[in-house]
Tab-separated table of C-alpha atoms in Angstrom:
chain	number	residue	atom	x	y	z
Z	1	UNK	CA	134.770	-4.104	-63.486
Z	2	UNK	CA	131.843	-5.345	-66.359
Z	3	UNK	CA	133.451	-9.118	-66.508
Z	4	UNK	CA	132.874	-9.265	-62.890
Z	5	UNK	CA	129.967	-7.419	-63.240
Z	6	UNK	CA	128.497	-10.723	-65.105
Z	7	UNK	CA	130.485	-12.904	-63.559
Z	8	UNK	CA	128.190	-12.224	-60.525
Z	9	UNK	CA	125.148	-12.522	-62.196
Z	10	UNK	CA	126.543	-15.771	-63.299
Z	11	UNK	CA	126.832	-16.857	-60.251
Z	12	UNK	CA	123.365	-15.121	-58.058
Z	13	UNK	CA	121.291	-17.086	-61.211
Z	14	UNK	CA	122.928	-20.496	-61.135
Z	15	UNK	CA	122.215	-20.869	-56.864
Z	16	UNK	CA	118.699	-19.465	-57.926
Z	17	UNK	CA	118.708	-22.474	-60.691
Z	18	UNK	CA	121.171	-25.252	-57.864
Z	19	UNK	CA	117.921	-23.837	-55.073
Z	20	UNK	CA	115.142	-24.378	-57.448
Z	21	UNK	CA	116.332	-27.434	-58.072
Z	22	UNK	CA	116.482	-28.684	-54.492
Z	23	UNK	CA	113.599	-27.900	-53.218
Z	24	UNK	CA	112.094	-29.839	-56.276
Z	25	UNK	CA	113.507	-32.923	-55.075
Z	26	UNK	CA	112.172	-32.241	-51.854
Z	27	UNK	CA	108.820	-31.522	-52.836
Z	28	UNK	CA	108.685	-34.999	-55.236
Z	29	UNK	CA	110.070	-37.953	-52.474
Z	30	UNK	CA	108.323	-36.082	-49.814
Z	31	UNK	CA	105.088	-35.959	-52.080
Z	32	UNK	CA	106.138	-40.166	-52.780
Z	33	UNK	CA	106.328	-40.657	-49.150
Z	34	UNK	CA	102.691	-39.566	-48.536
Z	35	UNK	CA	101.431	-42.656	-51.078
Z	36	UNK	CA	103.896	-45.310	-49.548
Z	37	UNK	CA	103.152	-46.937	-47.004
Z	38	UNK	CA	106.533	-48.161	-44.447
Z	39	UNK	CA	107.573	-51.356	-44.270
Z	40	UNK	CA	106.590	-51.359	-40.418
Z	41	UNK	CA	103.568	-50.082	-41.199
Z	42	UNK	CA	102.696	-52.587	-43.403
Z	43	UNK	CA	103.173	-54.794	-40.585
Z	44	UNK	CA	101.528	-53.228	-38.018
Z	45	UNK	CA	98.590	-53.515	-40.655
Z	46	UNK	CA	98.043	-57.032	-41.013
Z	47	UNK	CA	99.134	-58.068	-37.164
Z	48	UNK	CA	97.705	-55.381	-35.295
Z	49	UNK	CA	93.876	-55.013	-35.577
Z	50	UNK	CA	93.036	-51.694	-36.218
Z	51	UNK	CA	90.418	-50.064	-33.568
Z	52	UNK	CA	87.572	-47.690	-34.166
Z	53	UNK	CA	88.375	-44.189	-34.640
Z	54	UNK	CA	85.910	-42.969	-31.680
Z	55	UNK	CA	84.254	-40.209	-32.300
Z	56	UNK	CA	84.704	-36.819	-30.568
Z	57	UNK	CA	82.207	-35.496	-28.959
Z	58	UNK	CA	81.477	-30.975	-28.025
Z	59	UNK	CA	83.200	-30.124	-24.752
Z	60	UNK	CA	79.852	-29.854	-22.343
Z	61	UNK	CA	79.834	-25.418	-21.325
Z	62	UNK	CA	78.122	-24.447	-18.453
Z	63	UNK	CA	76.741	-21.344	-19.332
Z	64	UNK	CA	74.342	-19.441	-17.272
Z	65	UNK	CA	70.058	-19.663	-17.514
Z	66	UNK	CA	68.190	-16.523	-19.622
Z	67	UNK	CA	64.648	-16.640	-20.771
Z	68	UNK	CA	65.733	-16.008	-24.373
Z	69	UNK	CA	68.881	-18.245	-25.247
Z	70	UNK	CA	68.097	-21.216	-28.118
Z	71	UNK	CA	69.165	-24.395	-26.646
Z	72	UNK	CA	71.748	-27.021	-28.371
Z	73	UNK	CA	71.059	-30.826	-27.883
Z	74	UNK	CA	73.372	-31.864	-24.468
Z	75	UNK	CA	72.986	-27.965	-23.284
Z	76	UNK	CA	74.789	-27.622	-19.604
Z	77	UNK	CA	72.622	-24.012	-17.590
Z	78	UNK	CA	73.148	-23.272	-15.162
Z	79	UNK	CA	70.106	-22.015	-12.893
Z	80	UNK	CA	70.885	-19.271	-10.252
Z	81	UNK	CA	68.579	-19.444	-7.458
Z	82	UNK	CA	67.319	-16.306	-4.640
Z	83	UNK	CA	67.970	-18.194	-1.740
Z	84	UNK	CA	68.139	-21.534	0.017
Z	85	UNK	CA	64.893	-22.344	0.148
Z	86	UNK	CA	64.105	-22.300	-3.667
Z	87	UNK	CA	67.403	-23.973	-4.407
Z	88	UNK	CA	66.339	-27.606	-2.387
Z	89	UNK	CA	62.704	-26.809	-3.988
Z	90	UNK	CA	64.354	-26.510	-7.393
Z	91	UNK	CA	67.218	-29.266	-6.220
Z	92	UNK	CA	63.771	-32.019	-5.186
Z	93	UNK	CA	61.673	-30.868	-8.416
Z	94	UNK	CA	64.198	-31.501	-11.274
Z	95	UNK	CA	65.305	-34.785	-9.465
Z	96	UNK	CA	61.715	-36.013	-9.464
Z	97	UNK	CA	60.203	-35.163	-13.009
Z	98	UNK	CA	61.833	-38.234	-14.084
Z	99	UNK	CA	60.047	-40.574	-11.956
Z	100	UNK	CA	56.717	-39.495	-12.578
Z	101	UNK	CA	54.944	-41.862	-15.200
Z	102	UNK	CA	52.806	-40.669	-17.848
Z	103	UNK	CA	55.023	-36.980	-19.113
Z	104	UNK	CA	54.952	-37.277	-22.213
Z	105	UNK	CA	57.232	-33.955	-22.080
Z	106	UNK	CA	61.542	-33.887	-22.256
Z	107	UNK	CA	62.880	-32.149	-19.226
Z	108	UNK	CA	66.442	-31.604	-18.492
Z	109	UNK	CA	68.290	-33.261	-16.293
Z	110	UNK	CA	70.122	-32.948	-12.891
Z	111	UNK	CA	73.599	-32.793	-12.233
Z	112	UNK	CA	74.105	-34.012	-8.641
Z	113	UNK	CA	77.832	-33.909	-9.004
Z	114	UNK	CA	78.414	-29.659	-10.266
Z	115	UNK	CA	75.742	-28.187	-7.168
Z	116	UNK	CA	76.704	-24.618	-5.517
Z	117	UNK	CA	74.192	-24.691	-2.725
Z	118	UNK	CA	76.561	-21.572	-1.520
Z	119	UNK	CA	76.406	-19.623	-4.798
Z	120	UNK	CA	72.624	-21.516	-5.048
Z	121	UNK	CA	73.447	-22.664	-8.134
Z	122	UNK	CA	72.325	-26.026	-9.639
Z	123	UNK	CA	73.010	-27.202	-13.413
Z	124	UNK	CA	71.299	-28.842	-15.616
Z	125	UNK	CA	71.940	-31.192	-18.942
Z	126	UNK	CA	69.599	-30.926	-21.461
Z	127	UNK	CA	67.803	-32.974	-23.812
Z	128	UNK	CA	70.102	-34.244	-27.087
Z	129	UNK	CA	67.270	-33.163	-29.398
Z	130	UNK	CA	66.551	-29.559	-30.886
Z	131	UNK	CA	65.047	-27.466	-29.458
Z	132	UNK	CA	63.556	-24.303	-30.097
Z	133	UNK	CA	61.261	-20.928	-28.550
Z	134	UNK	CA	57.625	-22.136	-29.773
Z	135	UNK	CA	57.673	-17.962	-30.750
Z	136	UNK	CA	60.754	-18.804	-32.643
Z	137	UNK	CA	58.072	-21.136	-34.413
Z	138	UNK	CA	55.241	-19.174	-35.141
Z	139	UNK	CA	56.654	-16.443	-38.046
Z	140	UNK	CA	59.054	-15.747	-40.676
Z	141	UNK	CA	60.878	-13.722	-37.939
Z	142	UNK	CA	62.239	-16.388	-36.046
Z	143	UNK	CA	63.146	-19.702	-36.587
Z	144	UNK	CA	64.245	-19.460	-40.444
Z	145	UNK	CA	66.069	-23.053	-40.976
Z	146	UNK	CA	63.353	-24.910	-40.255
Z	147	UNK	CA	59.511	-25.156	-41.147
Z	148	UNK	CA	57.164	-22.838	-39.321
Z	149	UNK	CA	54.334	-25.017	-36.865
Z	150	UNK	CA	51.197	-25.395	-38.643
Z	151	UNK	CA	48.094	-25.328	-36.568
Z	152	UNK	CA	47.538	-28.667	-36.578
Z	153	UNK	CA	50.974	-29.285	-34.739
Z	154	UNK	CA	49.840	-25.940	-31.918
Z	155	UNK	CA	46.799	-28.344	-31.468
Z	156	UNK	CA	48.499	-31.248	-30.929
Z	157	UNK	CA	51.164	-29.828	-28.193
Z	158	UNK	CA	48.852	-27.502	-26.902
Z	159	UNK	CA	46.986	-31.572	-26.038
Z	160	UNK	CA	51.061	-32.698	-25.191
Z	161	UNK	CA	51.280	-30.349	-22.369
Z	162	UNK	CA	47.849	-29.470	-21.362
Z	163	UNK	CA	47.943	-33.635	-20.097
Z	164	UNK	CA	51.784	-32.702	-18.793
Z	165	UNK	CA	49.921	-30.091	-16.130
Z	166	UNK	CA	47.161	-31.923	-15.093
Z	167	UNK	CA	49.686	-35.133	-14.049
Z	168	UNK	CA	51.970	-32.096	-12.746
Z	169	UNK	CA	49.578	-30.695	-10.099
Z	170	UNK	CA	48.816	-34.129	-9.494
Z	171	UNK	CA	52.205	-33.972	-7.926
Z	172	UNK	CA	52.174	-31.014	-6.245
Z	173	UNK	CA	54.100	-29.765	-8.446
Z	174	UNK	CA	53.075	-26.742	-9.795
Z	175	UNK	CA	54.137	-25.627	-13.830
Z	176	UNK	CA	54.455	-22.134	-14.576
Z	177	UNK	CA	51.214	-20.702	-16.340
Z	178	UNK	CA	53.611	-17.709	-18.769
Z	179	UNK	CA	54.864	-19.543	-21.561
Z	180	UNK	CA	55.687	-17.279	-23.674
Z	181	UNK	CA	59.145	-18.351	-23.518
Z	182	UNK	CA	57.452	-22.224	-24.115
Z	183	UNK	CA	60.497	-24.096	-25.462
Z	184	UNK	CA	59.549	-27.284	-27.469
Z	185	UNK	CA	61.268	-30.114	-29.155
Z	186	UNK	CA	59.972	-32.405	-32.504
Z	187	UNK	CA	60.474	-36.054	-32.586
Z	188	UNK	CA	61.640	-36.942	-36.014
Z	189	UNK	CA	59.449	-40.402	-35.652
Z	190	UNK	CA	57.146	-41.663	-38.563
Z	191	UNK	CA	54.769	-39.104	-37.745
Z	192	UNK	CA	57.205	-35.788	-36.447
Z	193	UNK	CA	55.435	-35.205	-33.213
Z	194	UNK	CA	56.089	-31.742	-30.415
Z	195	UNK	CA	56.479	-31.685	-27.039
Z	196	UNK	CA	57.193	-28.905	-24.835
Z	197	UNK	CA	60.264	-29.035	-22.482
Z	198	UNK	CA	58.940	-28.819	-18.871
Z	199	UNK	CA	61.338	-26.639	-17.557
Z	200	UNK	CA	59.739	-23.835	-16.307
Z	201	UNK	CA	57.579	-24.176	-12.889
Z	202	UNK	CA	56.512	-21.915	-9.892
Z	203	UNK	CA	59.004	-22.823	-7.512
Z	204	UNK	CA	56.931	-20.727	-4.996
Z	205	UNK	CA	54.426	-22.930	-5.289
Z	206	UNK	CA	56.575	-26.589	-5.082
Z	207	UNK	CA	57.266	-26.665	-1.750
Z	208	UNK	CA	56.621	-29.821	0.648
Z	209	UNK	CA	55.048	-27.855	3.771
Z	210	UNK	CA	52.359	-26.317	1.309
Z	211	UNK	CA	50.723	-28.672	-0.530
Z	212	UNK	CA	48.374	-29.184	1.791
Z	213	UNK	CA	46.951	-26.084	1.889
Z	214	UNK	CA	47.086	-25.184	-1.644
Z	215	UNK	CA	43.751	-26.597	-4.039
Z	216	UNK	CA	45.553	-27.990	-6.763
Z	217	UNK	CA	42.352	-28.716	-8.894
Z	218	UNK	CA	41.471	-24.613	-8.551
Z	219	UNK	CA	45.046	-24.642	-9.255
Z	220	UNK	CA	45.206	-27.149	-12.683
Z	221	UNK	CA	41.653	-24.901	-13.862
Z	222	UNK	CA	43.436	-21.898	-13.426
Z	223	UNK	CA	46.637	-23.329	-14.908
Z	224	UNK	CA	45.028	-24.462	-17.561
Z	225	UNK	CA	43.046	-21.709	-18.565
Z	226	UNK	CA	46.179	-19.220	-18.296
Z	227	UNK	CA	47.494	-21.494	-20.941
Z	228	UNK	CA	45.273	-22.077	-23.434
Z	229	UNK	CA	44.275	-18.373	-23.464
Z	230	UNK	CA	48.242	-18.410	-24.119
Z	231	UNK	CA	47.846	-21.178	-26.858
Z	232	UNK	CA	45.057	-18.939	-28.658
Z	233	UNK	CA	47.537	-16.086	-29.774
Z	234	UNK	CA	49.850	-18.579	-30.783
Z	235	UNK	CA	47.578	-20.446	-33.453
Z	236	UNK	CA	46.303	-16.803	-34.886
Z	237	UNK	CA	50.039	-15.837	-35.197
Z	238	UNK	CA	50.506	-19.468	-36.741
Z	239	UNK	CA	47.333	-19.426	-38.141
Z	240	UNK	CA	47.907	-15.819	-39.890
Z	241	UNK	CA	51.155	-16.999	-41.567
Z	242	UNK	CA	50.033	-19.475	-43.612
Z	243	UNK	CA	49.441	-18.916	-46.970
Z	244	UNK	CA	46.237	-21.281	-47.245
Z	245	UNK	CA	44.743	-19.942	-43.900
Z	246	UNK	CA	45.787	-16.058	-43.254
Z	247	UNK	CA	42.793	-14.496	-45.165
Z	248	UNK	CA	39.684	-17.227	-42.762
Z	249	UNK	CA	38.105	-15.307	-40.405
Z	250	UNK	CA	38.081	-16.407	-36.828
Z	251	UNK	CA	35.639	-14.875	-34.119
Z	252	UNK	CA	38.598	-15.779	-30.788
Z	253	UNK	CA	39.036	-13.097	-28.776
Z	254	UNK	CA	42.038	-12.615	-27.589
Z	255	UNK	CA	43.741	-11.720	-23.900
Z	256	UNK	CA	44.832	-8.246	-24.147
Z	257	UNK	CA	48.047	-9.554	-21.213
Z	258	UNK	CA	49.291	-12.717	-23.086
Z	259	UNK	CA	49.793	-10.884	-26.238
Z	260	UNK	CA	51.437	-8.168	-25.695
Z	261	UNK	CA	53.902	-10.595	-23.668
Z	262	UNK	CA	54.245	-13.522	-26.935
Z	263	UNK	CA	54.404	-10.758	-29.432
Z	264	UNK	CA	57.301	-8.855	-27.434
Z	265	UNK	CA	59.050	-12.011	-26.740
Z	266	UNK	CA	59.779	-12.613	-31.029
Z	267	UNK	CA	57.899	-9.423	-32.880
Z	268	UNK	CA	56.432	-11.229	-36.100
Z	269	UNK	CA	55.828	-9.238	-39.609
Z	270	UNK	CA	54.103	-6.267	-39.739
Z	271	UNK	CA	50.625	-7.601	-41.046
Z	272	UNK	CA	50.937	-10.437	-38.317
Z	273	UNK	CA	51.024	-8.908	-35.629
Z	274	UNK	CA	48.214	-5.895	-36.939
Z	275	UNK	CA	46.181	-8.751	-37.771
Z	276	UNK	CA	47.026	-10.652	-33.644
Z	277	UNK	CA	45.937	-7.639	-32.278
Z	278	UNK	CA	42.639	-6.891	-33.652
Z	279	UNK	CA	41.612	-10.391	-32.401
Z	280	UNK	CA	41.820	-9.306	-29.040
Z	281	UNK	CA	38.652	-7.661	-26.781
Z	282	UNK	CA	40.380	-5.143	-24.189
Z	283	UNK	CA	41.784	-2.392	-24.794
Z	284	UNK	CA	44.552	-2.200	-22.080
Z	285	UNK	CA	47.535	0.665	-22.549
Z	286	UNK	CA	50.047	-1.719	-22.738
Z	287	UNK	CA	49.227	-3.286	-25.336
Z	288	UNK	CA	47.704	0.651	-27.142
Z	289	UNK	CA	51.802	1.889	-26.206
Z	290	UNK	CA	53.445	-1.144	-28.144
Z	291	UNK	CA	50.965	-0.990	-31.162
Z	292	UNK	CA	51.732	3.204	-31.590
Z	293	UNK	CA	55.077	2.343	-30.978
Z	294	UNK	CA	55.410	0.222	-34.163
Z	295	UNK	CA	54.020	2.028	-35.970
Z	296	UNK	CA	55.081	5.114	-35.202
Z	297	UNK	CA	58.690	3.306	-35.443
Z	298	UNK	CA	57.535	2.613	-39.068
Z	299	UNK	CA	56.788	6.344	-40.475
Z	300	UNK	CA	60.042	7.613	-38.647
Z	301	UNK	CA	61.490	5.425	-41.771
Z	302	UNK	CA	60.301	6.810	-44.573
Z	303	UNK	CA	61.337	8.621	-46.832
Z	304	UNK	CA	59.673	11.528	-49.188
Z	305	UNK	CA	58.564	10.150	-52.488
Z	306	UNK	CA	57.329	12.645	-55.912
Z	307	UNK	CA	54.941	9.410	-57.073
Z	308	UNK	CA	52.382	7.024	-55.706
Z	309	UNK	CA	53.191	4.612	-53.597
Z	310	UNK	CA	53.627	1.079	-54.766
Z	311	UNK	CA	51.367	-1.924	-53.759
Z	312	UNK	CA	53.997	-3.359	-50.373
Z	313	UNK	CA	53.975	-0.592	-48.856
Z	314	UNK	CA	49.628	1.058	-49.225
Z	315	UNK	CA	49.025	-2.775	-48.239
Z	316	UNK	CA	51.017	-2.546	-44.617
Z	317	UNK	CA	49.633	0.717	-44.511
Z	318	UNK	CA	46.799	-0.594	-45.102
Z	319	UNK	CA	47.238	-2.823	-41.932
Z	320	UNK	CA	48.318	-0.526	-39.546
Z	321	UNK	CA	45.554	1.523	-40.011
Z	322	UNK	CA	43.190	-1.284	-39.419
Z	323	UNK	CA	44.595	-1.891	-36.007
Z	324	UNK	CA	44.895	1.629	-34.725
Z	325	UNK	CA	40.896	2.057	-35.829
Z	326	UNK	CA	40.484	-1.095	-33.783
Z	327	UNK	CA	42.640	0.064	-30.858
Z	328	UNK	CA	40.304	3.334	-31.267
Z	329	UNK	CA	36.938	1.209	-30.887
Z	330	UNK	CA	38.600	-0.252	-28.174
Z	331	UNK	CA	39.398	2.798	-25.934
Z	332	UNK	CA	35.902	4.548	-27.001
Z	333	UNK	CA	35.276	5.651	-23.240
Z	334	UNK	CA	31.403	4.329	-22.055
Z	335	UNK	CA	28.744	7.049	-21.704
Z	336	UNK	CA	29.400	8.946	-18.613
Z	337	UNK	CA	32.247	7.462	-18.057
Z	338	UNK	CA	34.701	10.738	-17.093
Z	339	UNK	CA	38.255	9.726	-18.650
Z	340	UNK	CA	41.126	10.394	-17.687
Z	341	UNK	CA	44.416	12.151	-19.553
Z	342	UNK	CA	46.014	9.450	-19.829
Z	343	UNK	CA	43.706	7.843	-22.209
Z	344	UNK	CA	42.954	10.394	-23.673
Z	345	UNK	CA	46.772	11.677	-24.806
Z	346	UNK	CA	46.537	7.595	-26.358
Z	347	UNK	CA	43.327	8.848	-27.873
Z	348	UNK	CA	44.961	12.123	-29.527
Z	349	UNK	CA	47.922	9.768	-29.882
Z	350	UNK	CA	46.153	7.159	-32.377
Z	351	UNK	CA	43.850	10.161	-33.744
Z	352	UNK	CA	47.213	11.840	-35.034
Z	353	UNK	CA	49.039	8.339	-36.405
Z	354	UNK	CA	45.959	7.492	-38.275
Z	355	UNK	CA	46.462	10.741	-39.869
Z	356	UNK	CA	49.388	9.947	-41.134
Z	357	UNK	CA	48.940	6.494	-42.053
Z	358	UNK	CA	46.137	7.727	-44.686
Z	359	UNK	CA	48.584	11.443	-45.459
Z	360	UNK	CA	51.080	8.306	-46.699
Z	361	UNK	CA	48.855	6.116	-48.106
Z	362	UNK	CA	46.443	8.480	-50.571
Z	363	UNK	CA	48.424	11.640	-50.502
Z	364	UNK	CA	50.433	11.918	-54.092
Z	365	UNK	CA	53.129	13.599	-53.130
Z	366	UNK	CA	55.145	13.350	-49.643
Z	367	UNK	CA	57.549	16.026	-49.234
Z	368	UNK	CA	58.872	15.930	-45.291
Z	369	UNK	CA	61.352	12.691	-44.705
Z	370	UNK	CA	60.988	10.529	-41.768
Z	371	UNK	CA	57.386	11.724	-41.714
Z	372	UNK	CA	58.267	15.820	-39.678
Z	373	UNK	CA	56.387	17.750	-39.671
Z	374	UNK	CA	53.736	15.695	-42.428
Z	375	UNK	CA	50.553	17.167	-40.936
Z	376	UNK	CA	48.824	20.258	-40.823
Z	377	UNK	CA	45.839	19.348	-38.565
Z	378	UNK	CA	44.697	23.305	-39.761
Z	379	UNK	CA	42.803	20.128	-42.633
Z	380	UNK	CA	44.505	19.975	-46.111
Z	381	UNK	CA	42.533	22.487	-48.597
Z	382	UNK	CA	43.491	21.305	-52.033
Z	383	UNK	CA	41.965	17.916	-53.774
Z	384	UNK	CA	45.137	17.571	-56.510
Z	385	UNK	CA	48.182	16.074	-54.165
Z	386	UNK	CA	45.996	13.310	-53.616
Z	387	UNK	CA	45.076	10.646	-55.494
Z	388	UNK	CA	41.525	11.210	-55.628
Z	389	UNK	CA	38.362	13.422	-53.794
Z	390	UNK	CA	37.429	9.836	-51.651
Z	391	UNK	CA	40.693	9.731	-49.923
Z	392	UNK	CA	40.603	13.357	-49.776
Z	393	UNK	CA	36.898	13.501	-47.618
Z	394	UNK	CA	38.420	10.310	-45.808
Z	395	UNK	CA	42.034	12.344	-44.715
Z	396	UNK	CA	39.602	15.649	-44.151
Z	397	UNK	CA	38.217	13.437	-41.337
Z	398	UNK	CA	40.512	11.922	-40.124
Z	399	UNK	CA	42.712	15.932	-39.484
Z	400	UNK	CA	39.788	17.017	-37.610
Z	401	UNK	CA	39.092	14.059	-35.585
Z	402	UNK	CA	42.473	13.946	-34.907
Z	403	UNK	CA	42.117	18.513	-33.860
Z	404	UNK	CA	39.405	17.255	-31.493
Z	405	UNK	CA	41.325	14.986	-30.019
Z	406	UNK	CA	44.251	17.408	-29.432
Z	407	UNK	CA	42.257	20.019	-28.211
Z	408	UNK	CA	40.020	18.213	-25.604
Z	409	UNK	CA	43.508	16.824	-23.878
Z	410	UNK	CA	45.086	19.997	-24.319
Z	411	UNK	CA	41.695	21.297	-22.496
Z	412	UNK	CA	42.083	18.372	-19.486
Z	413	UNK	CA	45.239	19.660	-18.389
Z	414	UNK	CA	47.169	17.321	-20.723
Z	415	UNK	CA	49.703	16.965	-23.964
Z	416	UNK	CA	50.515	15.542	-26.205
Z	417	UNK	CA	54.029	13.537	-26.235
Z	418	UNK	CA	57.289	13.797	-28.111
Z	419	UNK	CA	56.443	11.299	-30.711
Z	420	UNK	CA	53.321	13.196	-31.701
Z	421	UNK	CA	54.066	16.425	-32.006
Z	422	UNK	CA	57.451	14.637	-33.425
Z	423	UNK	CA	54.741	14.438	-36.812
Z	424	UNK	CA	53.393	17.901	-36.700
Z	425	UNK	CA	53.697	20.896	-37.740
Z	426	UNK	CA	51.981	23.139	-35.318
Z	427	UNK	CA	51.212	21.680	-31.771
Z	428	UNK	CA	49.535	25.647	-30.218
Z	429	UNK	CA	45.945	23.526	-31.297
Z	430	UNK	CA	43.860	24.913	-28.482
Z	431	UNK	CA	43.837	28.349	-30.079
Z	432	UNK	CA	42.265	27.311	-33.494
Z	433	UNK	CA	39.177	27.421	-34.547
Z	434	UNK	CA	37.220	24.274	-35.286
Z	435	UNK	CA	37.242	22.822	-38.733
């Protein structure tokens, strides 16, 4: 039995060696054949001229159009129209664009064989350039693979687009005045050139029977004014993102509607958007709510600490306190004008946010996680928890103003919102004595 087991062991090891030898011979033969050229292949190379290998092109895929999508070179986008009249206008408009002389911007090309009149869809093939939304090339939260646009490039793009708008208006074509989602292409000429992508139009105006009833000179002036107002926002975004120009002062007064639309398209970092909003010259509830929402989201993420905050959080908190102060100045009602409850609620919430920002900036210790119940508006009684007596005085004033604004709101029949109550330990403010 033992001898039989030994014999079987020898047989097994022998089979393994044989199998390894066969595998090695196959591998050697395959490697040798890889480096040798067969005879028929050698003959064919001498007799037949080799044709150049064709470059494989990326397959063309038609996809629905969305305002914020990233375009790739030679993209084909499906545009959905609302009715048959709009379909006909879009078809005529994009077919006319290549025939208009003097346009510097690039425009998509209509793919005539792919119209779907029943579904009210047209397919547009976009140029073979790299294309981006302008907002994604203005700050560090956008397209990080490519350099940000500089102020002089913004000026050049503005002048190019305004000239194209004038040419289009002379051809009775209405370019859209909302350029929050304007796309651009950058040509690699000896001097890099940024040009607009002409694909946003007001199709309700671009109709043949209405062209005679429109005052195109007035329409051109109105469109140019609105586009220039938006380029002021673009310019400040580029300026505040530039390390060499960020500290320069600007006297530009921005339009609140366009400012909000551009910031919402792609919010920049805290310091940039707060500086931009500080150049808005008029209060709107929408912009105030955007500001309050951004600041609240930041406060909700702050954890408790047992030491003074570092430099970066203090810098960010200073930016927030400046923008809240600016919104409070803009929302101050004129003397003798009755204030509605919604404005009183906004002002009370701004006051609460301002007090919370100061506490996070100047308190030596924060015991509350995520700012929940951070404030007790019956006024801080001790100086010791704060970094200095001057900071204690600032917070005392902020507490008093927050309490007064909240009491005014309650007396007018309003209430604090859930977001403001989150920051407070007590909201029974009307019954409390004045500070």
